[in-house]
Amino acid sequence: MTAIVVSPLSRIGEMAVRHKAREMITLIAKEQAFHRPAVIAAERHLTLQMNDIAFKGNDTLIAPDDAHVLRLIDFAREWDQSVPLLIHCWMGVSRSPAAAVVAALALYPDQDETALARRLRTVSPYATPNARIIEIGDRLLDRKGRLVSAIKAIGRGADTDGNVPFVLPLTDMAPF
């Protein structure tokens, strides 16, 4: 069993190499340009274009929606877990931590949401998971509001400059 590496855009190359990641999920605004690290297989790189917003969106801002989260869940379930999965967004604080939590629950649905949220807070005092991604993931994974409550219970993360990658073990039992 392995883990999910959560990173800001500025550190994806370094994190991919350091953790030997070969698969990556990108959650980034449509207009933001970036280069996929060479160690990430093109066919195992999912890009989800969305803004870091918790409301429905408008003409210029794309909100996370069911289609985004379903693609995230499907991609995570196809990951072979032989090496860490890299998930990133612009700062590595909101969209990517939310995606990491949803992916962990999709892969290991028997785990407790409160324990998962506490594990997230332990490995990242800065994470403030995007509420919309969490709400959609909760519903799509049939968590009956427990994931939303657990993430709300850990509260907003500490302020950061967005240069704080972290590793989220998939379960409490993960040795990573």
PDB file of C-alpha atoms in Angstrom:
ATOM      1  CA  MET A   1       0.000   0.000   0.000  1.00  0.00           C
ATOM      2  CA  THR A   2       1.232   3.462  -0.782  1.00  0.00           C
ATOM      3  CA  ALA A   3       0.082   7.054  -0.377  1.00  0.00           C
ATOM      4  CA  ILE A   4      -1.033  10.204  -2.129  1.00  0.00           C
ATOM      5  CA  VAL A   5       1.438  13.057  -2.520  1.00  0.00           C
ATOM      6  CA  VAL A   6      -0.260  16.465  -2.539  1.00  0.00           C
ATOM      7  CA  SER A   7       1.711  19.314  -4.038  1.00  0.00           C
ATOM      8  CA  PRO A   8       1.503  22.879  -5.264  1.00  0.00           C
ATOM      9  CA  LEU A   9       2.094  23.322  -8.993  1.00  0.00           C
ATOM     10  CA  SER A  10       5.537  24.829  -8.341  1.00  0.00           C
ATOM     11  CA  ARG A  11       6.834  21.561  -6.829  1.00  0.00           C
ATOM     12  CA  ILE A  12       5.274  18.809  -8.998  1.00  0.00           C
ATOM     13  CA  GLY A  13       8.504  17.872 -10.766  1.00  0.00           C
ATOM     14  CA  GLU A  14      10.428  17.593  -7.524  1.00  0.00           C
ATOM     15  CA  MET A  15       7.643  15.645  -5.775  1.00  0.00           C
ATOM     16  CA  ALA A  16       7.158  13.263  -8.711  1.00  0.00           C
ATOM     17  CA  VAL A  17      10.855  12.380  -8.731  1.00  0.00           C
ATOM     18  CA  ARG A  18      11.295  12.255  -4.935  1.00  0.00           C
ATOM     19  CA  HIS A  19       8.304   9.939  -4.432  1.00  0.00           C
ATOM     20  CA  LYS A  20       8.706   7.995  -7.701  1.00  0.00           C
ATOM     21  CA  ALA A  21       5.200   8.939  -8.826  1.00  0.00           C
ATOM     22  CA  ARG A  22       4.176   7.813 -12.303  1.00  0.00           C
ATOM     23  CA  GLU A  23       0.544   8.982 -12.220  1.00  0.00           C
ATOM     24  CA  MET A  24      -0.870  12.436 -11.550  1.00  0.00           C
ATOM     25  CA  ILE A  25      -4.135  14.311 -11.144  1.00  0.00           C
ATOM     26  CA  THR A  26      -4.123  18.028 -11.935  1.00  0.00           C
ATOM     27  CA  LEU A  27      -6.900  20.298 -10.653  1.00  0.00           C
ATOM     28  CA  ILE A  28      -6.277  23.688 -12.180  1.00  0.00           C
ATOM     29  CA  ALA A  29      -8.012  26.671 -13.777  1.00  0.00           C
ATOM     30  CA  LYS A  30      -8.544  26.383 -17.512  1.00  0.00           C
ATOM     31  CA  GLU A  31      -6.219  29.255 -18.377  1.00  0.00           C
ATOM     32  CA  GLN A  32      -3.273  28.086 -16.248  1.00  0.00           C
ATOM     33  CA  ALA A  33      -0.417  26.586 -18.219  1.00  0.00           C
ATOM     34  CA  PHE A  34       1.986  23.985 -16.845  1.00  0.00           C
ATOM     35  CA  HIS A  35       4.203  21.142 -18.016  1.00  0.00           C
ATOM     36  CA  ARG A  36       3.662  17.532 -16.985  1.00  0.00           C
ATOM     37  CA  PRO A  37       6.838  16.132 -15.406  1.00  0.00           C
ATOM     38  CA  ALA A  38       8.528  13.665 -17.769  1.00  0.00           C
ATOM     39  CA  VAL A  39       8.316  10.855 -15.189  1.00  0.00           C
ATOM     40  CA  ILE A  40       4.507  11.009 -15.293  1.00  0.00           C
ATOM     41  CA  ALA A  41       3.006   8.812 -18.008  1.00  0.00           C
ATOM     42  CA  ALA A  42       0.846  10.924 -20.348  1.00  0.00           C
ATOM     43  CA  GLU A  43      -1.892   8.276 -20.357  1.00  0.00           C
ATOM     44  CA  ARG A  44      -1.940   8.276 -16.541  1.00  0.00           C
ATOM     45  CA  HIS A  45      -2.309  12.032 -16.149  1.00  0.00           C
ATOM     46  CA  LEU A  46      -5.793  13.362 -15.509  1.00  0.00           C
ATOM     47  CA  THR A  47      -6.376  17.102 -15.852  1.00  0.00           C
ATOM     48  CA  LEU A  48      -9.560  18.488 -14.321  1.00  0.00           C
ATOM     49  CA  GLN A  49     -10.127  22.113 -15.290  1.00  0.00           C
ATOM     50  CA  MET A  50     -11.826  23.977 -12.465  1.00  0.00           C
ATOM     51  CA  ASN A  51     -11.387  27.033 -10.316  1.00  0.00           C
ATOM     52  CA  ASP A  52     -10.940  26.879  -6.570  1.00  0.00           C
ATOM     53  CA  ILE A  53     -14.459  28.014  -5.727  1.00  0.00           C
ATOM     54  CA  ALA A  54     -17.204  26.575  -3.560  1.00  0.00           C
ATOM     55  CA  PHE A  55     -20.139  28.180  -5.380  1.00  0.00           C
ATOM     56  CA  LYS A  56     -21.844  27.174  -8.635  1.00  0.00           C
ATOM     57  CA  GLY A  57     -19.596  29.246 -10.882  1.00  0.00           C
ATOM     58  CA  ASN A  58     -20.351  31.729 -13.650  1.00  0.00           C
ATOM     59  CA  ASP A  59     -19.247  32.633 -17.184  1.00  0.00           C
ATOM     60  CA  THR A  60     -15.595  32.969 -16.182  1.00  0.00           C
ATOM     61  CA  LEU A  61     -15.228  30.632 -13.193  1.00  0.00           C
ATOM     62  CA  ILE A  62     -15.668  26.866 -13.521  1.00  0.00           C
ATOM     63  CA  ALA A  63     -16.910  25.222 -10.340  1.00  0.00           C
ATOM     64  CA  PRO A  64     -16.009  21.663  -9.423  1.00  0.00           C
ATOM     65  CA  ASP A  65     -18.955  19.480 -10.487  1.00  0.00           C
ATOM     66  CA  ASP A  66     -20.138  15.871 -10.466  1.00  0.00           C
ATOM     67  CA  ALA A  67     -18.370  15.076 -13.749  1.00  0.00           C
ATOM     68  CA  HIS A  68     -15.027  16.284 -12.344  1.00  0.00           C
ATOM     69  CA  VAL A  69     -15.353  14.262  -9.152  1.00  0.00           C
ATOM     70  CA  LEU A  70     -16.554  11.138 -10.988  1.00  0.00           C
ATOM     71  CA  ARG A  71     -13.497  11.306 -13.260  1.00  0.00           C
ATOM     72  CA  LEU A  72     -11.299  11.741 -10.173  1.00  0.00           C
ATOM     73  CA  ILE A  73     -12.863   8.695  -8.495  1.00  0.00           C
ATOM     74  CA  ASP A  74     -12.567   6.558 -11.632  1.00  0.00           C
ATOM     75  CA  PHE A  75      -8.933   7.566 -12.169  1.00  0.00           C
ATOM     76  CA  ALA A  76      -8.032   6.841  -8.538  1.00  0.00           C
ATOM     77  CA  ARG A  77      -9.669   3.417  -8.725  1.00  0.00           C
ATOM     78  CA  GLU A  78      -7.541   2.595 -11.801  1.00  0.00           C
ATOM     79  CA  TRP A  79      -4.292   3.549 -10.001  1.00  0.00           C
ATOM     80  CA  ASP A  80      -2.283   0.402  -9.245  1.00  0.00           C
ATOM     81  CA  GLN A  81      -0.901   1.826  -5.951  1.00  0.00           C
ATOM     82  CA  SER A  82       2.597   0.437  -6.570  1.00  0.00           C
ATOM     83  CA  VAL A  83       4.011   3.962  -6.159  1.00  0.00           C
ATOM     84  CA  PRO A  84       2.420   7.153  -4.808  1.00  0.00           C
ATOM     85  CA  LEU A  85      -0.185   9.065  -6.781  1.00  0.00           C
ATOM     86  CA  LEU A  86       0.629  12.759  -7.195  1.00  0.00           C
ATOM     87  CA  ILE A  87      -2.290  15.196  -6.925  1.00  0.00           C
ATOM     88  CA  HIS A  88      -1.737  18.902  -7.360  1.00  0.00           C
ATOM     89  CA  CYS A  89      -3.473  22.214  -7.796  1.00  0.00           C
ATOM     90  CA  TRP A  90      -2.114  25.772  -7.871  1.00  0.00           C
ATOM     91  CA  MET A  91      -1.237  26.055  -4.163  1.00  0.00           C
ATOM     92  CA  GLY A  92      -1.713  22.481  -2.926  1.00  0.00           C
ATOM     93  CA  VAL A  93      -4.025  23.683  -0.166  1.00  0.00           C
ATOM     94  CA  SER A  94      -7.655  23.389  -1.279  1.00  0.00           C
ATOM     95  CA  ARG A  95      -8.545  21.451  -4.438  1.00  0.00           C
ATOM     96  CA  SER A  96      -5.802  18.833  -4.229  1.00  0.00           C
ATOM     97  CA  PRO A  97      -6.276  17.975  -0.527  1.00  0.00           C
ATOM     98  CA  ALA A  98     -10.012  17.597  -1.194  1.00  0.00           C
ATOM     99  CA  ALA A  99      -9.259  15.346  -4.167  1.00  0.00           C
ATOM    100  CA  ALA A 100      -6.823  13.288  -2.063  1.00  0.00           C
ATOM    101  CA  VAL A 101      -9.441  12.686   0.642  1.00  0.00           C
ATOM    102  CA  VAL A 102     -12.086  11.693  -1.928  1.00  0.00           C
ATOM    103  CA  ALA A 103      -9.600   9.364  -3.662  1.00  0.00           C
ATOM    104  CA  ALA A 104      -8.611   7.726  -0.360  1.00  0.00           C
ATOM    105  CA  LEU A 105     -12.272   7.052   0.461  1.00  0.00           C
ATOM    106  CA  ALA A 106     -12.984   5.768  -3.049  1.00  0.00           C
ATOM    107  CA  LEU A 107     -10.147   3.277  -2.683  1.00  0.00           C
ATOM    108  CA  TYR A 108     -10.742   2.315   0.959  1.00  0.00           C
ATOM    109  CA  PRO A 109     -14.443   2.912   1.649  1.00  0.00           C
ATOM    110  CA  ASP A 110     -14.415   1.095   5.005  1.00  0.00           C
ATOM    111  CA  GLN A 111     -12.335   3.775   6.692  1.00  0.00           C
ATOM    112  CA  ASP A 112     -13.789   6.287   9.101  1.00  0.00           C
ATOM    113  CA  GLU A 113     -14.219   9.813   7.732  1.00  0.00           C
ATOM    114  CA  THR A 114     -13.254  11.441  11.038  1.00  0.00           C
ATOM    115  CA  ALA A 115     -10.014   9.451  11.222  1.00  0.00           C
ATOM    116  CA  LEU A 116      -9.241  10.369   7.612  1.00  0.00           C
ATOM    117  CA  ALA A 117      -9.866  14.083   8.256  1.00  0.00           C
ATOM    118  CA  ARG A 118      -7.663  13.980  11.367  1.00  0.00           C
ATOM    119  CA  ARG A 119      -4.942  12.179   9.402  1.00  0.00           C
ATOM    120  CA  LEU A 120      -5.126  14.954   6.800  1.00  0.00           C
ATOM    121  CA  ARG A 121      -4.765  17.617   9.499  1.00  0.00           C
ATOM    122  CA  THR A 122      -1.818  15.730  11.038  1.00  0.00           C
ATOM    123  CA  VAL A 123       0.132  15.601   7.760  1.00  0.00           C
ATOM    124  CA  SER A 124      -0.919  19.108   6.693  1.00  0.00           C
ATOM    125  CA  PRO A 125      -1.710  21.854   9.181  1.00  0.00           C
ATOM    126  CA  TYR A 126      -2.345  24.059   6.107  1.00  0.00           C
ATOM    127  CA  ALA A 127      -4.919  22.038   4.162  1.00  0.00           C
ATOM    128  CA  THR A 128      -8.339  23.634   3.730  1.00  0.00           C
ATOM    129  CA  PRO A 129     -10.105  21.173   1.411  1.00  0.00           C
ATOM    130  CA  ASN A 130     -12.392  22.709  -1.192  1.00  0.00           C
ATOM    131  CA  ALA A 131     -15.891  22.408   0.300  1.00  0.00           C
ATOM    132  CA  ARG A 132     -17.600  21.805  -3.039  1.00  0.00           C
ATOM    133  CA  ILE A 133     -15.315  18.877  -3.953  1.00  0.00           C
ATOM    134  CA  ILE A 134     -15.842  17.421  -0.472  1.00  0.00           C
ATOM    135  CA  GLU A 135     -19.648  17.794  -0.705  1.00  0.00           C
ATOM    136  CA  ILE A 136     -19.791  16.180  -4.150  1.00  0.00           C
ATOM    137  CA  GLY A 137     -17.433  13.387  -3.107  1.00  0.00           C
ATOM    138  CA  ASP A 138     -19.494  12.761   0.021  1.00  0.00           C
ATOM    139  CA  ARG A 139     -22.639  12.376  -2.062  1.00  0.00           C
ATOM    140  CA  LEU A 140     -21.122  10.321  -4.891  1.00  0.00           C
ATOM    141  CA  LEU A 141     -19.430   7.949  -2.427  1.00  0.00           C
ATOM    142  CA  ASP A 142     -22.640   7.703  -0.349  1.00  0.00           C
ATOM    143  CA  ARG A 143     -20.985   8.954   2.851  1.00  0.00           C
ATOM    144  CA  LYS A 144     -24.305  10.433   4.062  1.00  0.00           C
ATOM    145  CA  GLY A 145     -22.776  13.752   5.157  1.00  0.00           C
ATOM    146  CA  ARG A 146     -20.084  12.161   7.314  1.00  0.00           C
ATOM    147  CA  LEU A 147     -17.204  13.361   5.131  1.00  0.00           C
ATOM    148  CA  VAL A 148     -18.556  16.917   5.045  1.00  0.00           C
ATOM    149  CA  SER A 149     -18.907  16.891   8.853  1.00  0.00           C
ATOM    150  CA  ALA A 150     -15.447  15.419   9.396  1.00  0.00           C
ATOM    151  CA  ILE A 151     -13.748  18.006   7.172  1.00  0.00           C
ATOM    152  CA  LYS A 152     -15.688  20.846   8.821  1.00  0.00           C
ATOM    153  CA  ALA A 153     -14.583  19.529  12.214  1.00  0.00           C
ATOM    154  CA  ILE A 154     -10.870  19.960  11.417  1.00  0.00           C
ATOM    155  CA  GLY A 155     -11.520  23.579  10.432  1.00  0.00           C
ATOM    156  CA  ARG A 156      -9.609  25.890   8.176  1.00  0.00           C
ATOM    157  CA  GLY A 157      -5.898  25.225   7.842  1.00  0.00           C
ATOM    158  CA  ALA A 158      -3.192  27.640   8.901  1.00  0.00           C
ATOM    159  CA  ASP A 159      -2.123  30.384   6.512  1.00  0.00           C
ATOM    160  CA  THR A 160       0.627  29.390   4.099  1.00  0.00           C
ATOM    161  CA  ASP A 161       2.549  30.612   1.091  1.00  0.00           C
ATOM    162  CA  GLY A 162       1.462  27.488  -0.802  1.00  0.00           C
ATOM    163  CA  ASN A 163       4.863  25.818  -0.721  1.00  0.00           C
ATOM    164  CA  VAL A 164       3.952  22.928   1.571  1.00  0.00           C
ATOM    165  CA  PRO A 165       3.602  19.560  -0.173  1.00  0.00           C
ATOM    166  CA  PHE A 166       2.625  16.609   1.995  1.00  0.00           C
ATOM    167  CA  VAL A 167       2.016  12.873   1.906  1.00  0.00           C
ATOM    168  CA  LEU A 168      -1.385  11.490   2.878  1.00  0.00           C
ATOM    169  CA  PRO A 169      -1.383   7.793   3.814  1.00  0.00           C
ATOM    170  CA  LEU A 170      -4.406   6.069   2.262  1.00  0.00           C
ATOM    171  CA  THR A 171      -5.507   4.524   5.559  1.00  0.00           C
ATOM    172  CA  ASP A 172      -4.520   4.586   9.217  1.00  0.00           C
ATOM    173  CA  MET A 173      -2.771   1.283   8.585  1.00  0.00           C
ATOM    174  CA  ALA A 174      -0.590   2.599   5.747  1.00  0.00           C
ATOM    175  CA  PRO A 175       3.108   2.286   6.618  1.00  0.00           C
ATOM    176  CA  PHE A 176       4.178   5.221   4.432  1.00  0.00           C
TER     177      PHE A 176
END
